[in-house]
PDB file of C-alpha atoms and ligand atoms in Angstrom:
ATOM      1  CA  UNK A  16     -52.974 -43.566 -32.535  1.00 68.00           C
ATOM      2  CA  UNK A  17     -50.127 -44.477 -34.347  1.00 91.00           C
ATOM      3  CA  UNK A  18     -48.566 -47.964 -33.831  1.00 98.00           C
ATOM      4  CA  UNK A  19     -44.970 -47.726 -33.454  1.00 98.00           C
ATOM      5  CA  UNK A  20     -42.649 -50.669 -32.509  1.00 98.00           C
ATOM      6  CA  UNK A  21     -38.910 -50.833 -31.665  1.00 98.00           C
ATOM      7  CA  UNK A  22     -37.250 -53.992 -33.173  1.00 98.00           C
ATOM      8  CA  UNK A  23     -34.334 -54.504 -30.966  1.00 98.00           C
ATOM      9  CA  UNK A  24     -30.980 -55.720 -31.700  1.00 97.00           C
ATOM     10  CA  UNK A  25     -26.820 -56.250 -31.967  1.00 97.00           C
ATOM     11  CA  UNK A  26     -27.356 -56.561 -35.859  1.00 98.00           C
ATOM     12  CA  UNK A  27     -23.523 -57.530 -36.145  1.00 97.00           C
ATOM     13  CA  UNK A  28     -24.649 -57.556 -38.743  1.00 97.00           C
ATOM     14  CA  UNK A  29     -27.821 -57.925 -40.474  1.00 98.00           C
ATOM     15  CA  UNK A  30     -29.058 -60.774 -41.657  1.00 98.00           C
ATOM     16  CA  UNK A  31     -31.789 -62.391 -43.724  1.00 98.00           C
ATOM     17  CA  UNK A  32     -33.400 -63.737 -40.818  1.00 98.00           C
ATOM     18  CA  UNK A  33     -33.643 -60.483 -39.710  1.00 98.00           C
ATOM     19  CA  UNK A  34     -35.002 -58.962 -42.590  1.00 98.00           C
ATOM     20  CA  UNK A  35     -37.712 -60.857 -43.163  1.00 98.00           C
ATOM     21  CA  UNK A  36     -39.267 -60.153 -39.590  1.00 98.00           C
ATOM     22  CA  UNK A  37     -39.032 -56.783 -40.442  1.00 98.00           C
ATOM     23  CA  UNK A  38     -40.464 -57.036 -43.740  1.00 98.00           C
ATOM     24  CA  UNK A  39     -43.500 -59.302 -42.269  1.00 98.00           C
ATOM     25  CA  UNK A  40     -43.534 -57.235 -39.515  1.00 98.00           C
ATOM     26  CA  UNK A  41     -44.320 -53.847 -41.403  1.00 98.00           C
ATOM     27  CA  UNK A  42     -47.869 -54.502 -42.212  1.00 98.00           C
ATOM     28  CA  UNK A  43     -48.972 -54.474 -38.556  1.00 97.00           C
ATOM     29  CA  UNK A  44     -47.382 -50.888 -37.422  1.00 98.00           C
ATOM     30  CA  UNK A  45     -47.323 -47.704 -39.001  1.00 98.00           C
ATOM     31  CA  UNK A  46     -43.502 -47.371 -37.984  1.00 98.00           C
ATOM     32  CA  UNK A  47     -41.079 -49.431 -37.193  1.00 98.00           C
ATOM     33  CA  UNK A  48     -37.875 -48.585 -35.502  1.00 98.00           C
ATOM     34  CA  UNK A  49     -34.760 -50.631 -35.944  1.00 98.00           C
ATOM     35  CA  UNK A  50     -32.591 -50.129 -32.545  1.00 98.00           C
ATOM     36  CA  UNK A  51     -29.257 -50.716 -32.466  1.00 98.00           C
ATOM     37  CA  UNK A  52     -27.996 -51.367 -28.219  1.00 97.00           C
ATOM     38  CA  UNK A  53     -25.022 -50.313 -27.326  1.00 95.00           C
ATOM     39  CA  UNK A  54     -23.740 -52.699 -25.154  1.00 85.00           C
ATOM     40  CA  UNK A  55     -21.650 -51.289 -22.473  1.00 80.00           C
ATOM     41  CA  UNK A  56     -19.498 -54.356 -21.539  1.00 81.00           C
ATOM     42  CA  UNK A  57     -18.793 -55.184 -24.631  1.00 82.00           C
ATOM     43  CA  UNK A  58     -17.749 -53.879 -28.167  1.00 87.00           C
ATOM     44  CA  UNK A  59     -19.693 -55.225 -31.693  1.00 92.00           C
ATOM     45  CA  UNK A  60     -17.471 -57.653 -34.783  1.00 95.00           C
ATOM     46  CA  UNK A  61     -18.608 -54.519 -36.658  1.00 96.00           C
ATOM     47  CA  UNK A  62     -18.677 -50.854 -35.589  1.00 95.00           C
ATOM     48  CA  UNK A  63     -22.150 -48.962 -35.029  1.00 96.00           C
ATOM     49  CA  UNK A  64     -21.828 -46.856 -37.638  1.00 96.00           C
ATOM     50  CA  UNK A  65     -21.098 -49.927 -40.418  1.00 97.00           C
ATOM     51  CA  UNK A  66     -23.909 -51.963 -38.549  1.00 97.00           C
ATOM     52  CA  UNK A  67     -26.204 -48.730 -38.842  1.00 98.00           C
ATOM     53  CA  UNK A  68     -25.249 -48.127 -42.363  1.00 98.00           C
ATOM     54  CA  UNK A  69     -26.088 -51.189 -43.814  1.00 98.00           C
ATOM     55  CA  UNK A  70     -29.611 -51.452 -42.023  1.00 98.00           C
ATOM     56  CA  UNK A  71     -30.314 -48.289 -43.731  1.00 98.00           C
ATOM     57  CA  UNK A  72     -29.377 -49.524 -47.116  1.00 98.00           C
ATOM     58  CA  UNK A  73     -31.147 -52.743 -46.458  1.00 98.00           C
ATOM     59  CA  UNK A  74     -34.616 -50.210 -46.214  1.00 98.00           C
ATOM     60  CA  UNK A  75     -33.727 -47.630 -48.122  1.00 97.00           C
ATOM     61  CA  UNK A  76     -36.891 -47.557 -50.099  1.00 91.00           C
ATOM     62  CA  UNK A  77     -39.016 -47.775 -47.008  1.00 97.00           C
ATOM     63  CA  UNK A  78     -40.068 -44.423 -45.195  1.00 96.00           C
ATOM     64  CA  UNK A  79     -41.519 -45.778 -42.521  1.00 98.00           C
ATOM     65  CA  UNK A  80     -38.611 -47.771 -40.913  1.00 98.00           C
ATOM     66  CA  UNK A  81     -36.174 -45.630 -39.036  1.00 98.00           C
ATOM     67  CA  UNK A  82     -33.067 -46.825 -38.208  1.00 98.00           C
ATOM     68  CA  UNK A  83     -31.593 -45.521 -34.133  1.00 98.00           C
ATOM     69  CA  UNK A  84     -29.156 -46.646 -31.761  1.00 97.00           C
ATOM     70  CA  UNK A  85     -29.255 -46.718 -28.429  1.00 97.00           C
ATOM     71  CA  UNK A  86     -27.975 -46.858 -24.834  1.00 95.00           C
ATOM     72  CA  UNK A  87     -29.800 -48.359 -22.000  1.00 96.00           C
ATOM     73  CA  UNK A  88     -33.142 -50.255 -21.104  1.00 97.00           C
ATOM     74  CA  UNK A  89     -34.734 -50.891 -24.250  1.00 98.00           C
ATOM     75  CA  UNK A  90     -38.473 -49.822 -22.511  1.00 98.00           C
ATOM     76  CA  UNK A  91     -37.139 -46.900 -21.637  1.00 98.00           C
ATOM     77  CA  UNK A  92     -35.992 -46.328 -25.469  1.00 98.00           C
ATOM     78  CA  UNK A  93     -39.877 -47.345 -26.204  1.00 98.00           C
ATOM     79  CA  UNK A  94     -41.020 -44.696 -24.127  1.00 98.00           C
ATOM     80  CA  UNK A  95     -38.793 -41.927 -25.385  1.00 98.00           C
ATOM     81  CA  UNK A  96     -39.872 -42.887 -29.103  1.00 98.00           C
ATOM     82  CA  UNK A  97     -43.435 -43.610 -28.158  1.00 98.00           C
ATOM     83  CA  UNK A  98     -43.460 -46.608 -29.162  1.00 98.00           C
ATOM     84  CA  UNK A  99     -45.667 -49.258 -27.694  1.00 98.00           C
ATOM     85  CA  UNK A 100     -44.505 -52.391 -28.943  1.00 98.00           C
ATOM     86  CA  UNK A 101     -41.271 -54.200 -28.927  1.00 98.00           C
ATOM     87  CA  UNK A 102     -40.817 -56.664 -31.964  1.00 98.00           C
ATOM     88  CA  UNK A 103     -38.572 -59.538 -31.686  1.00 98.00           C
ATOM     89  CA  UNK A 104     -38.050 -62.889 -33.715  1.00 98.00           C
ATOM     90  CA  UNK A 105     -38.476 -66.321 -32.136  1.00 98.00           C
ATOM     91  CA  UNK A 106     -36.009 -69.093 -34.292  1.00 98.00           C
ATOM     92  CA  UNK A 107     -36.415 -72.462 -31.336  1.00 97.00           C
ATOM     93  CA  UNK A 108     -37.178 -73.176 -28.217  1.00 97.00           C
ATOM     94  CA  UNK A 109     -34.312 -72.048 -26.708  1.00 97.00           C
ATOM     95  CA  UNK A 110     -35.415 -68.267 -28.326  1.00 97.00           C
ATOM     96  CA  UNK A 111     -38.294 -68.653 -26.699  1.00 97.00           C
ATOM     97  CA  UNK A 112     -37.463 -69.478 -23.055  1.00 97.00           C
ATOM     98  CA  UNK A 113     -34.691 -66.404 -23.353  1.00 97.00           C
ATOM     99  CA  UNK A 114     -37.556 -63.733 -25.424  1.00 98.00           C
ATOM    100  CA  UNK A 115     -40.166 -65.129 -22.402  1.00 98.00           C
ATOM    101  CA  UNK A 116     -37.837 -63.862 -19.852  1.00 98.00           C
ATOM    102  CA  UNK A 117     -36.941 -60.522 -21.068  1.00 98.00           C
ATOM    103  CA  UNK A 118     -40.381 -59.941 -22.690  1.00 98.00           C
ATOM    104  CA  UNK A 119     -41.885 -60.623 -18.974  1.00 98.00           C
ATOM    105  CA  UNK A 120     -39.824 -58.124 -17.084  1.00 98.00           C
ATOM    106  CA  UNK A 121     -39.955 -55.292 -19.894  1.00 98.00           C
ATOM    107  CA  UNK A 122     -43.999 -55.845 -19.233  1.00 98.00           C
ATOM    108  CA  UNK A 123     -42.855 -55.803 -15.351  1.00 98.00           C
ATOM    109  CA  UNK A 124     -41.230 -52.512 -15.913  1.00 98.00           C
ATOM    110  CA  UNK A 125     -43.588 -51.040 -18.156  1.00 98.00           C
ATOM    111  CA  UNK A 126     -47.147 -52.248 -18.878  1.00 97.00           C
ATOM    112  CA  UNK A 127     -48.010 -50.282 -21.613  1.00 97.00           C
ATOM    113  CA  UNK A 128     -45.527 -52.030 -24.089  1.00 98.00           C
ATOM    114  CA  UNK A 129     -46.366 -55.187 -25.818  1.00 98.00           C
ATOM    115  CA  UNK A 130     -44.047 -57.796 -26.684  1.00 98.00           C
ATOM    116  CA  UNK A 131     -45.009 -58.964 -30.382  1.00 98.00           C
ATOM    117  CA  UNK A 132     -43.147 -62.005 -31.413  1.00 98.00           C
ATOM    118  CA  UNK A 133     -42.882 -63.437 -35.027  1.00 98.00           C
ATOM    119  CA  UNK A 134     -41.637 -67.043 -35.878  1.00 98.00           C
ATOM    120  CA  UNK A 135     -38.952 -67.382 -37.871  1.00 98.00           C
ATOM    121  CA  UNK A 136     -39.393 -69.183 -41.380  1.00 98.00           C
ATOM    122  CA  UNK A 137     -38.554 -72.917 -41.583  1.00 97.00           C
ATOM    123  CA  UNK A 138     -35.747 -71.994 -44.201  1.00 97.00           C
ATOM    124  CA  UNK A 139     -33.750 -68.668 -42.080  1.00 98.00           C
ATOM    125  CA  UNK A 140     -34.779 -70.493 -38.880  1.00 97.00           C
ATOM    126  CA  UNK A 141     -30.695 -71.784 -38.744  1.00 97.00           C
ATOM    127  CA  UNK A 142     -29.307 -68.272 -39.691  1.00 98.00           C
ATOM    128  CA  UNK A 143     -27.612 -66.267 -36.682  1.00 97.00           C
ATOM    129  CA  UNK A 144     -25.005 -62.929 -36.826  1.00 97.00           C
ATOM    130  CA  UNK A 145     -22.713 -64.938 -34.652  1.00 96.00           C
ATOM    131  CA  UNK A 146     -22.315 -67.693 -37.618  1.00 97.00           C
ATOM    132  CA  UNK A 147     -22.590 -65.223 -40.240  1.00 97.00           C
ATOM    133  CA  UNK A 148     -19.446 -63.247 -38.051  1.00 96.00           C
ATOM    134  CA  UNK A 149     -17.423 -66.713 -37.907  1.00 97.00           C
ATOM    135  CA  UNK A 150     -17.676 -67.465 -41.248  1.00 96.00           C
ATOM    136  CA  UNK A 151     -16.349 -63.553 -42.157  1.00 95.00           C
ATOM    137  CA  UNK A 152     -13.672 -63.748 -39.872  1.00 94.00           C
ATOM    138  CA  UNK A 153     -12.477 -67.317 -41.911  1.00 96.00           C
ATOM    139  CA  UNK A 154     -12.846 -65.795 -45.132  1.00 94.00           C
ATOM    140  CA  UNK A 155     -15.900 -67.845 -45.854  1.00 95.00           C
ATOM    141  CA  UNK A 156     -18.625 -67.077 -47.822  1.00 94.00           C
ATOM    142  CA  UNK A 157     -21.676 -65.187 -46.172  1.00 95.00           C
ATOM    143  CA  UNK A 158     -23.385 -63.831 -48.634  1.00 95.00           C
ATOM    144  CA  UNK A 159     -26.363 -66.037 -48.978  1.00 95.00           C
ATOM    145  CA  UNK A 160     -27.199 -65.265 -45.237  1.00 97.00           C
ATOM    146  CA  UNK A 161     -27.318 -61.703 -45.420  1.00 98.00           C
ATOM    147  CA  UNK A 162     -29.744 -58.975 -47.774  1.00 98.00           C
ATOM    148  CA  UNK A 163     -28.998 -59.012 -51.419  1.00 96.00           C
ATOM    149  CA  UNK A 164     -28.323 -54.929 -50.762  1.00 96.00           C
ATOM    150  CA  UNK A 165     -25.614 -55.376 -48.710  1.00 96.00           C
ATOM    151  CA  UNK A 166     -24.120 -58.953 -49.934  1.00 94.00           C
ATOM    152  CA  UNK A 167     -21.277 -56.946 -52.251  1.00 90.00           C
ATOM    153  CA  UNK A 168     -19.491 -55.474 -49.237  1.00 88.00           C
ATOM    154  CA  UNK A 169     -19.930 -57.893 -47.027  1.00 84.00           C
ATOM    155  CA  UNK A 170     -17.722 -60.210 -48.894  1.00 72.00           C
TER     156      UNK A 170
HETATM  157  P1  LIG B   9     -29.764 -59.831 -29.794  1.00 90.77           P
HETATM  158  O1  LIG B   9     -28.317 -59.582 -29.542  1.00 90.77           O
HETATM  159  O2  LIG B   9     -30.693 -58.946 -29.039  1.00 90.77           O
HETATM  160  O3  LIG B   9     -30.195 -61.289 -29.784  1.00 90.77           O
HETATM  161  P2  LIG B   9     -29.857 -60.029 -32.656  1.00 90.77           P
HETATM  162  O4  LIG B   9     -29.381 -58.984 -33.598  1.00 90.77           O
HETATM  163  O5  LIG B   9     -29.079 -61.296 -32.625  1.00 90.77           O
HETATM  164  O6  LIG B   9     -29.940 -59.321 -31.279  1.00 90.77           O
HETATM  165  O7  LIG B   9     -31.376 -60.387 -32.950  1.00 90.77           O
HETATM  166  C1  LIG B   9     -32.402 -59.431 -32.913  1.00 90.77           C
HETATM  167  C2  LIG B   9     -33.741 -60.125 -33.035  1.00 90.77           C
HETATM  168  O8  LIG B   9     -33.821 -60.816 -34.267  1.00 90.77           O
HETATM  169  C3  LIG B   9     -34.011 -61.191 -31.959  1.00 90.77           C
HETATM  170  O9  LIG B   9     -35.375 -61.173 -31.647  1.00 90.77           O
HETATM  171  C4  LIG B   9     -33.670 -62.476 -32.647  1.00 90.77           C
HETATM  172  O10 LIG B   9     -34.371 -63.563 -32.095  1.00 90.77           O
HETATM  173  C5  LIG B   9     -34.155 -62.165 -34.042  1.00 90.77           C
HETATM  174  N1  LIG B   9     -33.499 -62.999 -35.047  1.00 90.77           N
HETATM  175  C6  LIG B   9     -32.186 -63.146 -35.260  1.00 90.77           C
HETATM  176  N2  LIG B   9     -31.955 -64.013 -36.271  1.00 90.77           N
HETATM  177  C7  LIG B   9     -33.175 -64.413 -36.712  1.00 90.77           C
HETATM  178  C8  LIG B   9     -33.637 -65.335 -37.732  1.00 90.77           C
HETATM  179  N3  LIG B   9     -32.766 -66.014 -38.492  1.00 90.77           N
HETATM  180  N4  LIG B   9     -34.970 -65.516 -37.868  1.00 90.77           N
HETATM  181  C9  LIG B   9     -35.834 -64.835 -37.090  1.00 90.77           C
HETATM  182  N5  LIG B   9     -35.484 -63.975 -36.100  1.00 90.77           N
HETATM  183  C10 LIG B   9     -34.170 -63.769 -35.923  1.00 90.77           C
END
């Protein structure tokens, strides 16, 4: 059986953090689909497509991460992708308690789908798209924060 996991997200925008779950992620699945939600209630800094685009160069090399949005529960996106885990990263505490809650009433909602988390590394543990968007919007400089493939337009 093939071990697919959904790696669920804003990714407004993508960040280093981000891509090194991914990247330590990869060895444990045979796929590994990066989902973009759609919130409803609320539009992203960046549009879906730009968000979207830049994930895709970020992995450009790498066949077996797919890149999707979507609308909706995220188990439900599991199921329609067969996927069987969800990946997410855990930075603190305060990660945790929120991942516990969500993780616990996906597994509610759907037993077959498997939370897998992965601890941040001590040195992107501080590294979040909402200070990476701040810093943008006051014509800082983000560029350390976010993959070297995407750093030039991001600037
Ligand atoms: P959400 O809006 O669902 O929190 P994000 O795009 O902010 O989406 O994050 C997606 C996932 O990546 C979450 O599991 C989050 O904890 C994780 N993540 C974000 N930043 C980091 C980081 N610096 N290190 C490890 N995991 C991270």
């Amino acid at each position: 059986m093939n071990k697919v996991a959904v790696f669920p997200g804003s990714f407004d925008p993508i960040t280093t953090g981000h891509e090194s779950i991914i990247k330590r992620a990869l060895p444990m699945f045979d796929k590994i689909i990066i989902a973009i939600g759609v919130n409803a209630l609320k539009d992203g800094y960046f549009s879906l497509e730009k968000r979207k685009q830049w994930i895709e160069k970020v992995f450009s090399g790498e066949k077996r991460i797919e890149v999707k949005t979507y609308k909706g529960l995220t188990v439900d996106f599991c199921k329609k992708e067969k996927a069987n885990y969800i990946l997410r990263g855990l930075r603190t505490s305060a990660d945790f308690e929120f991942e516990r809650v969500i993780a616990q009433m996906n597994r509610s909602m759907n037993e077959s789908i498997e939370t897998i988390f992965i601890l941040s590394t001590p040195e992107l543990s501080a590294i979040a798209s909402t200070v990476v968007r701040d810093i943008l919007r006051n014509e800082g400089d983000a560029s350390k924060f976010v993959p070297s493939a995407i750093r030039k337009e991001l600037k």
